CSV table of C-alpha atoms and ligand atoms in Angstrom, one decimal:
chain,number,residue,atom,x,y,z
A,898,MET,CA,5.9,11.7,-27.0
A,899,ASN,CA,4.8,11.5,-23.3
A,900,PRO,CA,6.9,14.2,-21.6
A,901,PHE,CA,7.1,11.4,-18.8
A,902,ASP,CA,9.1,9.8,-21.3
A,903,SER,CA,12.1,12.4,-21.7
A,904,PRO,CA,15.1,11.4,-20.6
A,905,ILE,CA,16.8,13.9,-17.6
A,906,ASP,CA,20.4,13.0,-16.7
A,907,ARG,CA,20.6,12.8,-13.0
A,908,SER,CA,24.0,11.3,-13.1
A,909,GLY,CA,26.8,13.7,-11.0
A,910,SER,CA,23.6,15.8,-9.5
A,911,ASP,CA,22.7,16.0,-5.9
A,912,SER,CA,20.7,12.8,-6.4
A,913,ILE,CA,20.9,10.4,-3.6
A,914,LYS,CA,19.1,7.7,-5.6
A,915,TRP,CA,21.9,8.7,-8.6
A,916,GLY,CA,25.0,9.2,-6.4
A,917,LYS,CA,24.3,5.4,-4.7
A,918,TYR,CA,25.7,3.8,-7.7
A,919,ALA,CA,28.1,6.7,-9.0
A,920,GLY,CA,30.4,5.6,-11.7
A,921,ARG,CA,29.2,2.1,-12.2
A,922,ASP,CA,26.8,1.0,-14.6
A,923,ILE,CA,23.8,0.1,-12.2
A,924,LEU,CA,20.4,1.5,-12.9
A,925,PRO,CA,19.0,2.9,-9.3
A,926,LEU,CA,15.5,1.9,-9.1
A,927,TRP,CA,15.6,1.7,-5.3
A,928,VAL,CA,15.0,4.7,-2.9
A,929,ALA,CA,11.0,6.4,-3.7
A,930,ASP,CA,11.7,9.7,-5.8
A,931,MET,CA,10.6,9.4,-9.3
A,932,ASP,CA,13.0,10.3,-12.6
A,933,PHE,CA,10.4,12.9,-13.5
A,934,ALA,CA,10.9,16.7,-14.0
A,935,ALA,CA,8.5,18.6,-11.4
A,936,PRO,CA,5.4,20.2,-12.6
A,937,PRO,CA,6.0,23.1,-14.6
A,938,ALA,CA,3.7,25.4,-12.2
A,939,VAL,CA,6.0,24.0,-9.2
A,940,ILE,CA,9.1,25.2,-11.0
A,941,ALA,CA,7.0,28.9,-11.7
A,942,ALA,CA,6.4,29.3,-8.1
A,943,ILE,CA,9.7,28.6,-7.1
A,944,THR,CA,11.3,30.7,-9.4
A,945,GLN,CA,8.7,33.6,-8.7
A,946,ARG,CA,9.5,33.3,-5.1
A,947,LEU,CA,13.0,33.6,-5.9
A,948,ALA,CA,12.7,37.0,-7.3
A,949,HIS,CA,12.6,38.0,-4.0
A,950,PRO,CA,16.3,37.8,-3.0
A,951,VAL,CA,15.6,37.4,0.6
A,952,LEU,CA,15.4,33.8,2.1
A,953,GLY,CA,15.2,34.6,5.8
A,954,TYR,CA,12.8,31.8,8.2
A,955,GLY,CA,9.2,31.3,6.6
A,956,GLN,CA,5.8,31.0,7.9
A,957,PRO,CA,3.3,29.8,6.4
A,958,PRO,CA,1.5,32.2,4.2
A,959,ALA,CA,-2.2,31.5,4.3
A,960,SER,CA,-2.6,30.9,0.5
A,961,VAL,CA,-0.8,27.5,1.3
A,962,ALA,CA,-3.1,26.6,4.0
A,963,ASP,CA,-5.9,27.5,1.3
A,964,ALA,CA,-4.8,25.0,-1.3
A,965,VAL,CA,-4.0,22.2,1.1
A,966,ILE,CA,-7.8,22.7,2.2
A,967,ASP,CA,-9.3,22.7,-1.0
A,968,HIS,CA,-7.1,20.0,-2.2
A,969,LEU,CA,-8.2,17.5,0.6
A,970,GLU,CA,-11.6,19.1,0.6
A,971,ARG,CA,-11.8,18.6,-4.0
A,972,HIS,CA,-10.1,15.0,-3.9
A,973,TYR,CA,-11.0,13.2,-0.6
A,974,ASP,CA,-14.3,14.9,0.3
A,975,TRP,CA,-12.2,16.2,4.0
A,976,ARG,CA,-12.8,18.9,5.3
A,977,ILE,CA,-10.3,20.3,7.5
A,978,GLU,CA,-9.4,23.8,9.5
A,979,ALA,CA,-5.9,25.6,9.0
A,980,GLU,CA,-5.7,25.3,12.7
A,981,TRP,CA,-5.5,21.8,12.5
A,982,ILE,CA,-2.4,21.5,10.1
A,983,VAL,CA,1.2,21.3,11.9
A,984,TRP,CA,3.9,22.1,9.0
A,985,LEU,CA,6.7,19.4,9.1
A,986,PRO,CA,9.8,19.4,7.3
A,987,GLY,CA,9.0,15.6,6.2
A,988,LEU,CA,7.0,12.6,7.3
A,989,VAL,CA,9.6,10.8,8.6
A,990,THR,CA,10.1,13.6,11.2
A,991,GLY,CA,6.3,13.3,11.9
A,992,LEU,CA,6.4,9.6,12.6
A,993,ASN,CA,9.4,10.1,15.1
A,994,VAL,CA,7.4,13.0,16.9
A,995,ALA,CA,4.0,10.6,17.2
A,996,CYS,CA,6.1,8.6,19.0
A,997,ARG,CA,7.7,11.0,21.3
A,998,ALA,CA,4.2,12.8,21.6
A,999,VAL,CA,2.0,9.5,22.5
A,1000,ASP,CA,2.9,7.0,25.6
A,1001,GLY,CA,3.1,3.2,25.3
A,1002,ALA,CA,4.2,0.7,22.8
A,1003,VAL,CA,4.4,1.3,19.2
A,1004,GLN,CA,2.3,-1.3,17.0
A,1005,THR,CA,3.0,-1.3,12.9
A,1006,ALA,CA,1.9,-3.8,10.0
A,1007,THR,CA,4.8,-5.3,8.5
A,1008,PRO,CA,6.5,-5.2,6.0
A,1009,VAL,CA,6.8,-1.8,6.6
A,1010,TYR,CA,8.8,1.5,5.1
A,1011,PRO,CA,12.0,1.1,7.2
A,1012,PRO,CA,11.4,4.5,9.7
A,1013,PHE,CA,7.9,3.0,10.8
A,1014,LEU,CA,10.5,0.4,12.5
A,1015,SER,CA,12.9,2.4,13.9
A,1016,ALA,CA,10.8,5.5,14.8
A,1017,PRO,CA,9.7,3.4,18.2
A,1018,ARG,CA,13.2,2.4,18.9
A,1019,PHE,CA,14.6,6.1,18.5
A,1020,SER,CA,11.6,6.6,21.0
A,1021,GLY,CA,12.4,4.4,23.6
A,1022,ARG,CA,8.9,2.4,22.4
A,1023,GLU,CA,8.3,-1.4,22.4
A,1024,LEU,CA,7.5,-2.4,18.8
A,1025,GLN,CA,4.3,-4.5,18.5
A,1026,ARG,CA,4.9,-6.1,15.0
A,1027,ILE,CA,1.6,-7.1,12.8
A,1028,GLU,CA,2.9,-9.6,9.8
A,1029,LEU,CA,0.7,-8.7,7.0
A,1030,ASP,CA,-0.7,-12.3,5.1
A,1031,PHE,CA,0.1,-12.7,1.3
A,1032,ASP,CA,-1.3,-15.5,-0.3
A,1033,ASP,CA,0.9,-15.3,-4.0
A,1034,ARG,CA,-1.6,-12.5,-5.0
A,1035,HIS,CA,-2.6,-10.3,-2.5
A,1036,TRP,CA,-1.9,-8.6,1.0
A,1037,SER,CA,-3.8,-8.2,3.7
A,1038,LEU,CA,-3.9,-7.5,7.6
A,1039,ASP,CA,-5.7,-10.6,10.0
A,1040,PRO,CA,-7.5,-9.0,12.6
A,1041,ALA,CA,-6.7,-11.7,14.7
A,1042,ARG,CA,-3.1,-10.7,14.5
A,1043,LEU,CA,-3.7,-7.2,15.7
A,1044,ALA,CA,-5.6,-8.5,18.9
A,1045,ALA,CA,-2.8,-10.8,19.5
A,1046,ALA,CA,-0.1,-8.1,19.5
A,1047,THR,CA,-2.0,-5.7,21.8
A,1048,THR,CA,-1.0,-5.6,25.4
A,1049,ARG,CA,-2.7,-3.3,27.7
A,1050,ASP,CA,0.7,-0.7,27.4
A,1051,SER,CA,0.0,-0.1,23.4
A,1052,GLY,CA,-0.1,3.3,22.6
A,1053,LEU,CA,0.1,4.3,19.2
A,1054,TYR,CA,-1.0,2.6,15.8
A,1055,LEU,CA,1.8,3.7,13.1
A,1056,LEU,CA,-0.7,3.2,9.6
A,1057,CYS,CA,1.0,3.2,6.4
A,1058,HIS,CA,-1.9,4.1,4.1
A,1059,PRO,CA,-1.4,3.5,1.1
A,1060,HIS,CA,1.0,1.1,2.5
A,1061,ASN,CA,4.9,0.9,1.0
A,1062,PRO,CA,5.7,-1.4,0.1
A,1063,VAL,CA,3.2,-3.9,-0.6
A,1064,GLY,CA,1.2,-1.5,-2.9
A,1065,ARG,CA,-2.4,-2.0,-1.1
A,1066,CYS,CA,-5.0,1.0,-1.0
A,1067,TRP,CA,-6.9,-0.1,1.9
A,1068,SER,CA,-10.5,-0.4,1.5
A,1069,ARG,CA,-13.1,1.2,3.6
A,1070,ARG,CA,-14.0,-2.5,5.8
A,1071,GLU,CA,-10.4,-2.7,6.1
A,1072,LEU,CA,-9.6,0.8,7.7
A,1073,ASP,CA,-13.0,0.4,9.9
A,1074,THR,CA,-11.2,-3.0,11.6
A,1075,ILE,CA,-8.1,-0.8,12.1
A,1076,ALA,CA,-10.3,1.7,13.7
A,1077,GLU,CA,-12.5,-0.8,15.9
A,1078,HIS,CA,-9.5,-2.0,16.9
A,1079,ALA,CA,-8.1,1.6,18.3
A,1080,GLU,CA,-11.3,2.6,19.8
A,1081,LYS,CA,-11.6,-0.8,21.8
A,1082,ASN,CA,-7.8,-0.7,22.7
A,1083,ASP,CA,-7.7,3.0,23.1
A,1084,LEU,CA,-5.1,3.6,20.8
A,1085,ILE,CA,-4.0,7.0,18.7
A,1086,VAL,CA,-3.4,6.1,15.1
A,1087,CYS,CA,-0.7,7.7,13.0
A,1088,ALA,CA,-1.5,7.4,9.5
A,1089,ASP,CA,1.0,8.3,7.0
A,1090,GLU,CA,-0.9,9.4,3.9
A,1091,ILE,CA,2.2,10.3,1.6
A,1092,HIS,CA,1.5,8.1,-1.2
A,1093,CYS,CA,-2.5,8.9,-1.1
A,1094,GLY,CA,-2.1,11.2,-4.1
A,1095,LEU,CA,-1.0,7.5,-6.1
A,1096,ILE,CA,-4.0,5.5,-6.4
A,1097,LEU,CA,-3.7,3.5,-9.8
A,1098,ASP,CA,-6.8,1.1,-9.6
A,1099,GLU,CA,-8.9,3.7,-11.2
A,1100,ASP,CA,-12.5,1.8,-9.4
A,1101,LYS,CA,-10.6,2.6,-5.6
A,1102,ARG,CA,-10.2,5.8,-4.1
A,1103,HIS,CA,-8.1,6.7,-0.9
A,1104,ILE,CA,-10.5,7.5,2.2
A,1105,PRO,CA,-8.3,9.5,4.6
A,1106,PHE,CA,-8.3,7.6,8.1
A,1107,ALA,CA,-9.7,10.5,9.7
A,1108,THR,CA,-12.8,10.7,7.9
A,1109,LEU,CA,-14.1,7.6,8.9
A,1110,SER,CA,-15.9,9.1,11.8
A,1111,PRO,CA,-15.8,12.1,14.2
A,1112,ALA,CA,-14.6,9.8,16.9
A,1113,ILE,CA,-12.2,8.7,14.8
A,1114,ALA,CA,-10.5,11.8,13.9
A,1115,ARG,CA,-10.0,12.9,17.4
A,1116,ARG,CA,-7.8,10.0,17.3
A,1117,THR,CA,-5.9,10.5,14.6
A,1118,ILE,CA,-2.8,12.3,13.7
A,1119,THR,CA,-2.6,12.5,9.6
A,1120,LEU,CA,0.7,12.8,8.0
A,1121,MET,CA,0.8,14.1,4.0
A,1122,ALA,CA,2.6,16.0,1.8
A,1123,PRO,CA,3.1,17.2,-2.1
A,1124,SER,CA,6.4,15.2,-2.0
A,1125,LYS,CA,5.7,11.5,-3.1
A,1126,THR,CA,3.1,12.7,-6.3
A,1127,PHE,CA,4.1,15.9,-7.2
A,1128,ASN,CA,7.9,14.5,-6.9
A,1129,ILE,CA,9.5,17.2,-4.9
A,1130,PRO,CA,11.1,15.3,-1.8
A,1131,GLY,CA,14.0,17.3,-2.0
A,1132,LEU,CA,12.1,20.4,-1.0
A,1133,GLY,CA,11.0,19.2,2.8
A,1134,CYS,CA,7.3,20.5,3.1
A,1135,ALA,CA,5.1,18.3,5.1
A,1136,PHE,CA,2.3,18.5,7.2
A,1137,ALA,CA,0.4,16.9,10.0
A,1138,VAL,CA,-3.4,17.2,10.4
A,1139,ILE,CA,-4.6,16.9,13.7
A,1140,SER,CA,-8.4,18.3,15.0
A,1141,GLU,CA,-8.0,17.2,18.4
A,1142,PRO,CA,-6.8,20.4,20.4
A,1143,ALA,CA,-5.0,18.4,23.1
A,1144,LEU,CA,-3.4,15.8,20.7
A,1145,ARG,CA,-2.5,18.5,18.8
A,1146,ARG,CA,-1.0,20.6,21.7
A,1147,ARG,CA,1.0,16.9,22.6
A,1148,PHE,CA,2.1,17.2,19.1
A,1149,LEU,CA,3.9,20.2,18.8
A,1150,ARG,CA,5.5,19.9,22.7
A,1151,ALA,CA,7.4,16.7,21.4
A,1152,MET,CA,8.7,18.5,18.4
A,1153,ASP,CA,9.8,21.4,20.8
A,1154,GLY,CA,13.4,22.2,20.1
A,1155,ILE,CA,14.1,19.3,17.5
A,1156,VAL,CA,12.2,20.1,14.5
A,1157,PRO,CA,13.4,23.2,11.8
A,1158,HIS,CA,10.8,25.2,10.1
A,1159,VAL,CA,10.0,24.5,6.8
A,1160,ASN,CA,11.8,26.2,4.2
A,1161,VAL,CA,10.4,29.1,1.8
A,1162,LEU,CA,10.7,27.2,-1.6
A,1163,GLY,CA,8.5,23.8,0.1
A,1164,PHE,CA,5.9,26.3,0.6
A,1165,ALA,CA,5.5,27.9,-2.8
A,1166,ALA,CA,6.2,24.5,-4.4
A,1167,CYS,CA,3.4,22.9,-1.8
A,1168,GLU,CA,0.8,25.9,-2.8
A,1169,ALA,CA,1.3,25.5,-6.3
A,1170,ALA,CA,1.4,21.7,-6.4
A,1171,TYR,CA,-2.0,21.4,-4.8
A,1172,ARG,CA,-4.0,24.1,-6.7
A,1173,ASP,CA,-2.2,24.0,-10.2
A,1174,CYS,CA,-1.3,20.5,-11.0
A,1175,ASP,CA,-4.0,18.1,-11.3
A,1176,ASP,CA,-3.6,18.0,-15.6
A,1177,TRP,CA,0.6,17.2,-14.8
A,1178,HIS,CA,-1.0,14.6,-12.4
A,1179,ALA,CA,-3.3,13.2,-14.6
A,1180,GLY,CA,-0.5,12.5,-16.7
A,1181,LEU,CA,1.7,10.8,-14.3
A,1182,LEU,CA,-0.8,8.6,-13.0
A,1183,GLY,CA,-1.2,7.7,-17.0
A,1184,THR,CA,2.4,6.9,-17.0
A,1185,LEU,CA,2.4,5.2,-13.9
A,1186,ARG,CA,0.0,3.0,-15.4
A,1187,ARG,CA,1.6,1.9,-18.1
A,1188,ASN,CA,4.7,0.8,-16.0
A,1189,ARG,CA,3.2,-0.6,-13.8
A,1190,ALA,CA,1.7,-3.2,-16.7
A,1191,ALA,CA,5.4,-3.5,-17.6
A,1192,VAL,CA,6.4,-4.6,-14.4
A,1193,ASP,CA,3.9,-7.1,-13.7
A,1194,ALA,CA,4.1,-8.4,-17.6
A,1195,ALA,CA,7.7,-9.1,-16.9
A,1196,VAL,CA,7.4,-10.5,-13.1
A,1197,ASN,CA,4.9,-12.6,-13.9
A,1198,ALA,CA,7.1,-13.9,-17.1
A,1199,GLU,CA,9.8,-15.1,-14.5
A,1200,LYS,CA,8.7,-18.4,-12.9
A,1201,CYS,CA,10.4,-17.9,-10.1
A,1202,LEU,CA,9.9,-14.1,-9.0
A,1203,LYS,CA,6.0,-13.3,-7.3
A,1204,MET,CA,4.5,-10.1,-6.7
A,1205,ALA,CA,1.0,-8.5,-5.6
A,1206,PRO,CA,-0.9,-6.2,-8.2
A,1207,VAL,CA,0.3,-2.8,-7.2
A,1208,GLU,CA,-2.7,-0.6,-6.3
A,1209,ALA,CA,-1.2,2.6,-5.5
A,1210,THR,CA,2.3,4.2,-5.1
A,1211,TYR,CA,5.2,3.6,-7.8
A,1212,LEU,CA,6.9,0.2,-6.0
A,1213,ALA,CA,6.7,-2.8,-6.9
A,1214,TRP,CA,7.4,-5.5,-4.2
A,1215,LEU,CA,9.3,-8.4,-5.8
A,1216,ASP,CA,9.2,-12.4,-3.7
A,1217,VAL,CA,12.6,-13.2,-4.6
A,1218,SER,CA,12.6,-15.8,-2.2
A,1219,GLU,CA,12.4,-18.8,-4.8
A,1220,LEU,CA,15.8,-18.0,-6.3
A,1221,GLY,CA,17.9,-19.3,-3.1
A,1222,LEU,CA,20.4,-15.9,-3.1
A,1223,ALA,CA,22.0,-15.5,0.2
A,1224,ASP,CA,22.5,-11.6,-0.7
A,1225,PRO,CA,19.3,-10.9,-3.7
A,1226,ALA,CA,20.1,-7.0,-3.4
A,1227,ALA,CA,23.9,-7.5,-4.0
A,1228,HIS,CA,22.8,-10.3,-6.7
A,1229,PHE,CA,20.9,-8.0,-9.0
A,1230,GLU,CA,22.8,-5.1,-8.2
A,1231,SER,CA,26.0,-7.4,-9.8
A,1232,HIS,CA,23.5,-7.6,-12.7
A,1233,GLY,CA,23.2,-3.8,-13.1
A,1234,LEU,CA,19.8,-3.1,-11.2
A,1235,GLY,CA,19.6,-1.4,-8.1
A,1236,LEU,CA,16.5,-2.1,-5.8
A,1237,SER,CA,16.2,-1.8,-1.9
A,1238,ASP,CA,16.8,-4.4,0.1
A,1239,GLY,CA,14.0,-6.0,1.4
A,1240,ARG,CA,15.8,-6.9,5.0
A,1241,ASP,CA,15.0,-3.0,5.6
A,1242,PHE,CA,11.6,-3.2,5.5
A,1243,GLY,CA,11.5,-6.7,7.9
A,1244,ALA,CA,11.3,-8.9,4.6
A,1245,PRO,CA,14.3,-10.7,3.6
A,1246,GLY,CA,13.8,-12.3,0.6
A,1247,TRP,CA,12.3,-9.4,-0.7
A,1248,LEU,CA,13.4,-6.7,-3.1
A,1249,ARG,CA,11.6,-3.2,-3.9
A,1250,LEU,CA,11.7,-1.9,-7.7
A,1251,ASN,CA,10.6,1.8,-8.2
A,1252,PHE,CA,9.2,2.2,-11.6
A,1253,GLY,CA,8.6,5.8,-11.3
A,1254,CYS,CA,11.0,6.6,-14.3
A,1255,PRO,CA,11.1,7.0,-18.1
A,1256,GLN,CA,10.0,3.9,-20.3
A,1257,ALA,CA,13.4,3.4,-21.7
A,1258,THR,CA,14.9,3.0,-18.2
A,1259,LEU,CA,12.3,1.0,-16.9
A,1260,ASP,CA,12.9,-1.3,-20.6
A,1261,GLU,CA,16.6,-1.7,-19.7
A,1262,ALA,CA,15.8,-2.1,-16.0
A,1263,LEU,CA,13.5,-5.0,-17.2
A,1264,ARG,CA,16.0,-6.6,-19.6
A,1265,ARG,CA,18.2,-6.9,-16.3
A,1266,LEU,CA,15.8,-8.2,-14.2
A,1267,HIS,CA,15.2,-11.1,-16.1
A,1268,ARG,CA,19.2,-11.5,-17.4
A,1269,ALA,CA,19.5,-11.6,-13.0
A,1270,CYS,CA,16.9,-14.4,-12.9
A,1271,ALA,CA,18.3,-16.5,-15.2
A,1272,ALA,CA,21.6,-16.2,-13.9
A,1273,ALA,CA,20.8,-17.1,-10.7
B,1615,LIG,C1,5.5,5.6,4.0
B,1615,LIG,C2,6.5,6.7,3.5
B,1615,LIG,N1,6.7,7.7,5.0
B,1615,LIG,C3,7.2,8.6,4.6
B,1615,LIG,C4,8.3,9.1,3.6
B,1615,LIG,C5,9.6,9.8,3.4
B,1615,LIG,O1,9.0,11.1,4.0
B,1615,LIG,P1,9.9,12.4,4.3
B,1615,LIG,O2,10.7,12.4,3.0
B,1615,LIG,O3,8.7,13.3,3.9
B,1615,LIG,O4,10.6,12.1,5.2
B,1615,LIG,C6,8.3,8.0,2.5
B,1615,LIG,C7,8.9,8.0,1.1
B,1615,LIG,O5,9.8,6.9,0.7
B,1615,LIG,C8,7.6,7.1,2.8
B,1615,LIG,O6,7.3,6.2,1.6
């Protein structure tokens, strides 16, 4: 049996995902963590760390930076230096720090992961939205819209790469368009690449934005973490890579007094995830590809639903607007399926389905999806 298909009961645990519907027969396929056990090598590393009973403030051991550096070179052909790494307790923290560190209005392409919309507001920055185009099968970024959204005040572009929720793995040509836009308008780019280890299309690969050219690297803050790929977001260990010293100093200054240390178990997990989990990762991608095919087939069998193929992430972004529901998320919940509400992403009439779960859970979820559509 595929080890990713072993059911693990998370009800009654400390899980946000499962706690939301505690005591109700609603399958939670919303927030972005997977119902899979962490890799055995990660559990072993945490257990080994706990053999030392003192859990004081941590500092990143050199070996964790080495694991990051080696991982980025092996997977993305990206050579970075240890001093470019700024450790963070999470990427949302990084998005908010970037908005504080860089002056001016903040641009982002929508629909998008909600903190991209709230971080500018929290920092008193204007938000300049660029609507992505959808032609029923494909999401794309229109360069004319980039130009139209830009003002003299534009200062920062928040790039979601791969893009949550639309599942795009942006191509080199598309990234070049954003890079030209950033250079022409002198923008800093904060590239959230948290899903970069989850490219499902075998003919695509993740290209870190900062690798486009040395000039682009100088205006880029890259945010990454092992949290999505290795399913350890509860351990709160992430990092920024900022090669340009002055930009790095600005980022560090904006963190002052509000960003806590990364916890010591997070460092242990991060190192093991990047160093020792290639086989686990290959098994995960195979499982997610199978699940993606099941979701694709189920959605395409419903006349009133639409979705683009998911190139990356374990998130399917569903257009349910043709069902004509006033509150789609509530309707699906009433049929036993808890999905993320598109309104939070700037897209009413859409729902996001997390397919990072064992086959039996997904099969039941897709049966409920069908029943909910039939009842609409
Ligand atoms: C694009 C993106 N960025 C950031 C996060 C969350 O990052 P963190 O938990 O490290 O704050 C998510 C979680 O789903 C995400 O999809």
